[in-house]
Short mmCIF file of C-alpha atoms and ligand atoms in Angstrom, two decimals:
data_model
loop_
_atom_site.label_atom_id
_atom_site.label_comp_id
_atom_site.label_asym_id
_atom_site.label_seq_id
_atom_site.Cartn_x
_atom_site.Cartn_y
_atom_site.Cartn_z
CA UNK A 1 -1.08 26.87 -22.62
CA UNK A 2 0.25 28.59 -19.46
CA UNK A 3 0.17 27.12 -15.94
CA UNK A 4 -2.79 29.20 -14.75
CA UNK A 5 -4.99 27.84 -17.57
CA UNK A 6 -3.77 24.30 -17.08
CA UNK A 7 -4.11 24.21 -13.30
CA UNK A 8 -7.12 26.44 -12.63
CA UNK A 9 -7.94 26.78 -8.93
CA UNK A 10 -4.76 24.97 -7.86
CA UNK A 11 -2.59 27.62 -9.49
CA UNK A 12 -4.54 30.37 -7.75
CA UNK A 13 -4.49 28.74 -4.30
CA UNK A 14 -1.22 26.80 -4.14
CA UNK A 15 1.12 29.75 -4.08
CA UNK A 16 4.26 28.32 -2.44
CA UNK A 17 7.29 28.87 -4.69
CA UNK A 18 7.95 25.13 -4.90
CA UNK A 19 4.35 24.30 -5.88
CA UNK A 20 4.43 27.03 -8.51
CA UNK A 21 7.73 25.73 -9.84
CA UNK A 22 6.34 22.23 -10.10
CA UNK A 23 3.21 23.40 -11.92
CA UNK A 24 5.31 25.43 -14.35
CA UNK A 25 7.61 22.51 -15.16
CA UNK A 26 4.67 20.10 -15.46
CA UNK A 27 2.92 22.47 -17.83
CA UNK A 28 5.95 23.04 -20.01
CA UNK A 29 6.56 19.28 -20.32
CA UNK A 30 2.84 18.42 -20.40
CA UNK A 31 3.57 15.78 -17.79
CA UNK A 32 2.35 15.28 -14.23
CA UNK A 33 4.79 12.44 -13.72
CA UNK A 34 7.33 12.03 -10.96
CA UNK A 35 9.74 9.25 -11.81
CA UNK A 36 10.48 6.95 -8.86
CA UNK A 37 14.09 6.31 -9.85
CA UNK A 38 14.47 3.08 -7.91
CA UNK A 39 17.53 1.71 -9.69
CA UNK A 40 20.40 0.49 -7.55
CA UNK A 41 23.43 1.60 -9.55
CA UNK A 42 24.62 5.06 -10.48
CA UNK A 43 24.97 4.01 -14.14
CA UNK A 44 21.35 2.82 -14.14
CA UNK A 45 20.24 6.13 -12.68
CA UNK A 46 22.18 8.18 -15.22
CA UNK A 47 20.74 6.12 -18.08
CA UNK A 48 17.26 6.68 -16.76
CA UNK A 49 17.53 10.43 -16.48
CA UNK A 50 18.93 10.66 -19.97
CA UNK A 51 16.13 8.50 -21.39
CA UNK A 52 13.14 10.07 -19.67
CA UNK A 53 14.16 13.48 -18.25
CA UNK A 54 12.24 15.37 -20.95
CA UNK A 55 8.96 13.62 -20.14
CA UNK A 56 8.85 13.77 -16.35
CA UNK A 57 8.47 16.77 -14.05
CA UNK A 58 10.16 15.48 -10.90
CA UNK A 59 12.57 12.80 -9.83
CA UNK A 60 12.06 10.78 -6.67
CA UNK A 61 15.06 9.09 -5.13
CA UNK A 62 15.87 6.59 -2.38
CA UNK A 63 19.46 7.64 -1.85
CA UNK A 64 20.18 4.75 0.53
CA UNK A 65 19.41 1.98 -1.95
CA UNK A 66 22.19 2.80 -4.40
CA UNK A 67 25.00 0.21 -4.22
CA UNK A 68 27.85 2.32 -5.61
CA UNK A 69 26.81 5.68 -4.15
CA UNK A 70 29.54 8.29 -3.76
CA UNK A 71 29.15 12.00 -2.98
CA UNK A 72 30.72 12.98 -6.33
CA UNK A 73 28.57 10.68 -8.44
CA UNK A 74 25.49 11.87 -6.60
CA UNK A 75 26.28 15.50 -7.12
CA UNK A 76 26.71 14.88 -10.88
CA UNK A 77 23.40 13.04 -10.87
CA UNK A 78 21.65 15.95 -9.15
CA UNK A 79 23.27 18.35 -11.65
CA UNK A 80 21.87 16.20 -14.50
CA UNK A 81 18.43 16.34 -12.86
CA UNK A 82 18.73 20.09 -12.58
CA UNK A 83 19.75 20.39 -16.23
CA UNK A 84 16.70 18.32 -17.19
CA UNK A 85 14.51 20.77 -15.21
CA UNK A 86 13.47 18.25 -12.59
CA UNK A 87 12.55 18.82 -8.96
CA UNK A 88 14.57 16.42 -6.82
CA UNK A 89 12.55 14.61 -4.22
CA UNK A 90 14.18 12.32 -1.63
CA UNK A 91 11.63 9.83 -0.39
CA UNK A 92 13.30 9.35 3.00
CA UNK A 93 10.02 9.00 4.94
CA UNK A 94 11.42 10.75 8.00
CA UNK A 95 9.52 9.85 11.17
CA UNK A 96 11.67 10.78 14.17
CA UNK A 97 11.45 13.75 16.54
CA UNK A 98 12.17 17.18 15.04
CA UNK A 99 15.79 17.58 16.21
CA UNK A 100 16.88 14.15 15.01
CA UNK A 101 15.14 14.58 11.67
CA UNK A 102 17.06 17.84 11.26
CA UNK A 103 20.33 15.98 11.83
CA UNK A 104 19.29 13.13 9.54
CA UNK A 105 18.94 15.69 6.75
CA UNK A 106 22.73 16.22 7.15
CA UNK A 107 25.05 13.25 7.79
CA UNK A 108 26.62 11.15 5.05
CA UNK A 109 23.97 11.75 2.41
CA UNK A 110 23.48 15.44 3.24
CA UNK A 111 19.94 15.35 1.88
CA UNK A 112 19.31 18.99 2.84
CA UNK A 113 21.93 20.16 0.30
CA UNK A 114 20.34 18.65 -2.81
CA UNK A 115 16.68 17.83 -2.16
CA UNK A 116 13.82 20.16 -3.09
CA UNK A 117 11.24 17.89 -1.45
CA UNK A 118 11.27 15.13 1.15
CA UNK A 119 8.60 12.80 2.56
CA UNK A 120 7.76 12.52 6.25
CA UNK A 121 5.31 10.66 8.44
CA UNK A 122 3.57 12.80 11.06
CA UNK A 123 3.49 9.94 13.58
CA UNK A 124 5.91 11.73 15.94
CA UNK A 125 3.96 15.04 15.84
CA UNK A 126 4.15 18.28 13.84
CA UNK A 127 7.64 19.37 15.02
CA UNK A 128 9.14 17.06 12.43
CA UNK A 129 8.17 19.60 9.76
CA UNK A 130 9.98 22.38 11.64
CA UNK A 131 13.03 20.11 12.04
CA UNK A 132 13.18 19.41 8.31
CA UNK A 133 12.67 23.07 7.43
CA UNK A 134 15.44 24.04 9.89
CA UNK A 135 17.77 21.62 8.09
CA UNK A 136 17.22 23.35 4.73
CA UNK A 137 17.70 26.73 6.44
CA UNK A 138 21.00 25.49 7.91
CA UNK A 139 22.42 25.36 4.37
CA UNK A 140 20.57 28.43 3.04
CA UNK A 141 18.15 26.44 0.93
CA UNK A 142 14.39 26.07 0.73
CA UNK A 143 12.40 22.89 0.44
CA UNK A 144 8.97 21.39 0.93
CA UNK A 145 7.68 18.46 2.94
CA UNK A 146 5.22 15.91 1.58
CA UNK A 147 3.37 14.29 4.48
CA UNK A 148 2.18 10.72 4.11
CA UNK A 149 -1.58 10.99 4.51
CA UNK A 150 -2.35 7.67 2.81
CA UNK A 151 -0.26 4.81 1.44
CA UNK A 152 -0.64 2.55 -1.55
CA UNK A 153 0.45 -0.68 0.13
CA UNK A 154 -1.98 -3.34 1.22
CA UNK A 155 -2.85 -3.45 4.93
CA UNK A 156 -1.18 -0.15 5.81
CA UNK A 157 -2.09 1.45 9.13
CA UNK A 158 -2.88 4.97 7.89
CA UNK A 159 -6.56 4.71 8.76
CA UNK A 160 -9.08 7.48 7.90
CA UNK A 161 -8.92 9.12 11.36
CA UNK A 162 -5.12 9.31 11.09
CA UNK A 163 -5.32 10.72 7.56
CA UNK A 164 -7.74 13.36 8.78
CA UNK A 165 -5.37 14.51 11.53
CA UNK A 166 -2.39 14.61 9.19
CA UNK A 167 -4.35 16.79 6.78
CA UNK A 168 -5.72 19.07 9.51
CA UNK A 169 -2.19 19.78 10.81
CA UNK A 170 -0.45 19.82 7.45
CA UNK A 171 -2.78 22.10 5.53
CA UNK A 172 -2.09 25.02 7.87
CA UNK A 173 1.71 24.63 7.89
CA UNK A 174 3.73 26.68 5.39
CA UNK A 175 6.53 24.12 5.43
CA UNK A 176 4.18 21.47 4.05
CA UNK A 177 4.23 21.31 0.27
CA UNK A 178 1.46 18.72 0.21
CA UNK A 179 0.47 15.15 0.89
CA UNK A 180 1.13 11.67 -0.38
CA UNK A 181 -2.20 10.05 -1.27
CA UNK A 182 -3.07 6.57 -2.48
CA UNK A 183 -3.02 6.52 -6.27
CA UNK A 184 -4.47 3.03 -6.41
CA UNK A 185 -7.89 3.95 -5.02
CA UNK A 186 -9.58 6.93 -6.74
CA UNK A 187 -12.43 7.05 -4.22
CA UNK A 188 -9.98 7.34 -1.28
CA UNK A 189 -8.12 9.99 -3.19
CA UNK A 190 -11.25 12.02 -3.90
CA UNK A 191 -12.08 12.10 -0.20
CA UNK A 192 -8.51 13.13 0.58
CA UNK A 193 -8.79 15.99 -1.93
CA UNK A 194 -12.04 17.14 -0.33
CA UNK A 195 -10.23 17.43 3.03
CA UNK A 196 -7.06 19.00 1.66
CA UNK A 197 -8.81 21.73 -0.35
CA UNK A 198 -7.09 23.51 -3.25
CA UNK A 199 -4.05 25.03 -1.56
CA UNK A 200 -1.76 22.01 -1.22
CA UNK A 201 -0.44 19.38 -3.58
CA UNK A 202 -1.43 15.73 -3.52
CA UNK A 203 1.12 13.39 -5.11
CA UNK A 204 0.26 9.74 -5.61
CA UNK A 205 2.28 6.53 -5.86
CA UNK A 206 0.61 3.20 -6.64
CA UNK A 207 0.07 4.14 -10.27
CA UNK A 208 0.57 1.93 -13.31
CA UNK A 209 -1.06 1.62 -16.70
CA UNK A 210 -1.45 -2.08 -15.78
CA UNK A 211 -3.95 -1.68 -12.93
CA UNK A 212 -4.02 -4.36 -10.21
CA UNK A 213 -1.75 -5.89 -7.58
CA UNK A 214 2.00 -5.38 -7.75
CA UNK A 215 4.87 -7.10 -5.96
CA UNK A 216 4.88 -7.43 -2.16
CA UNK A 217 1.55 -5.81 -1.38
CA UNK A 218 1.82 -2.84 -3.74
CA UNK A 219 -1.48 -1.90 -5.43
CA UNK A 220 -1.84 0.01 -8.70
CA UNK A 221 -4.46 2.37 -10.12
CA UNK A 222 -4.75 4.17 -13.45
CA UNK A 223 -2.89 7.50 -13.90
CA UNK A 224 -5.73 9.41 -15.60
CA UNK A 225 -8.20 8.32 -12.94
CA UNK A 226 -5.81 9.37 -10.17
CA UNK A 227 -5.52 12.87 -11.65
CA UNK A 228 -9.29 13.09 -12.14
CA UNK A 229 -9.74 12.15 -8.47
CA UNK A 230 -7.50 15.03 -7.40
CA UNK A 231 -3.87 13.93 -7.76
CA UNK A 232 -1.45 16.64 -8.94
CA UNK A 233 1.38 14.25 -9.71
CA UNK A 234 1.54 10.54 -10.37
CA UNK A 235 4.62 8.85 -8.93
CA UNK A 236 5.62 6.04 -11.26
CA UNK A 237 8.49 3.64 -10.62
CA UNK A 238 8.57 0.22 -12.21
CA UNK A 239 6.04 1.25 -14.87
CA UNK A 240 8.90 3.32 -16.32
CA UNK A 241 12.26 2.06 -15.05
CA UNK A 242 11.46 -1.61 -15.66
CA UNK A 243 9.85 -1.03 -19.08
CA UNK A 244 11.70 -2.37 -22.13
CA UNK A 245 11.53 1.17 -23.53
CA UNK A 246 11.54 3.57 -20.55
CA UNK A 247 11.30 6.64 -22.79
CA UNK A 248 8.14 5.41 -24.55
CA UNK A 249 6.68 4.41 -21.17
CA UNK A 250 7.41 7.86 -19.70
CA UNK A 251 5.70 9.45 -22.71
CA UNK A 252 2.63 7.24 -22.21
CA UNK A 253 2.38 8.16 -18.50
CA UNK A 254 2.91 11.83 -19.32
CA UNK A 255 0.09 11.75 -21.84
CA UNK A 256 -2.28 9.88 -19.51
CA UNK A 257 -1.60 12.31 -16.64
CA UNK A 258 -1.86 15.43 -18.81
CA UNK A 259 -5.16 14.20 -20.31
CA UNK A 260 -6.44 13.80 -16.76
CA UNK A 261 -5.55 17.41 -15.93
CA UNK A 262 -7.15 18.70 -19.13
CA UNK A 263 -10.35 16.77 -18.36
CA UNK A 264 -10.33 17.87 -14.70
CA UNK A 265 -10.21 21.54 -15.57
CA UNK A 266 -12.09 21.30 -18.85
O1 LIG B 1 2.38 4.71 -0.16
C1 LIG B 1 3.39 4.78 -0.84
C2 LIG B 1 4.28 5.85 -0.73
C3 LIG B 1 5.39 5.91 -1.56
S1 LIG B 1 6.33 7.34 -1.53
N1 LIG B 1 3.65 3.83 -1.77
C4 LIG B 1 4.76 3.86 -2.57
O2 LIG B 1 4.91 2.94 -3.41
N2 LIG B 1 5.67 4.89 -2.45
C5 LIG B 1 6.89 4.94 -3.29
O3 LIG B 1 6.50 5.04 -4.66
C6 LIG B 1 7.81 3.73 -3.18
O4 LIG B 1 8.80 3.97 -2.22
C7 LIG B 1 8.38 3.58 -4.58
O5 LIG B 1 9.57 4.35 -4.71
C8 LIG B 1 7.34 4.22 -5.49
C9 LIG B 1 6.45 3.24 -6.23
O6 LIG B 1 7.15 2.48 -7.16
P1 LIG B 1 6.44 1.47 -8.19
O7 LIG B 1 7.56 0.72 -8.79
O8 LIG B 1 5.52 0.60 -7.39
O9 LIG B 1 5.69 2.34 -9.17
#
């Protein structure tokens, strides 16, 4: 099955090169899973990519939580991600004014040089997207911004009126790849999809095959239900990296997410 059959309207409408690349990779691996690679050592990260790279379509990082981070180790890690055909997504949750966000994409971690996607809050206004895009341009690369429209954590302050404004501004900006939605609440997600339309991605954390409350206010919903409610990618962390068999877990999430897509467009 090719990506246009698998993705239907989304393939037709979401034409940015990065969205197309994601849909192609997800189709070829039959997986709508982004691995939240929240391990704190480089060895742990390398093990993870080797175990599950075949069964996930993207890799989400928190570069600043790795204890033994070095530029060389990180560049090998990104090369391994590239070899495994994974989009690399730094979940930096930028929130500052445009010019500072541009500079924060450089600095020690030089996120602009290896990330395909980054997250940002729109709390400081829409210029943050231009700042992040300028940073990728500074190194001759292209990338996409995922704006946080909802969050999965209990008691978060992204209320419906805020979500609505984020979507209204983000859906008309070419630099915006899509939105982060709340994977733990299918009804919230369905209303987000109705506002977003077909032309942008919605990626969702707060997903686990064991539905319910997680540690420190995290909430979890079911991967198939998230996709049926309009998610294009389920972001899964501990469900995979803390499993006794991460490879089998990644396969199970891949299957659940792919079944959701097949039912959604069936
Ligand atoms: O609202 C959010 C947004 C994000 S990006 N809730 C989240 O949990 N995340 C991220 O998704 C979080 O930073 C973590 O890396 C991942 C969820 O991990 P898990 O172990 O709970 O699946």
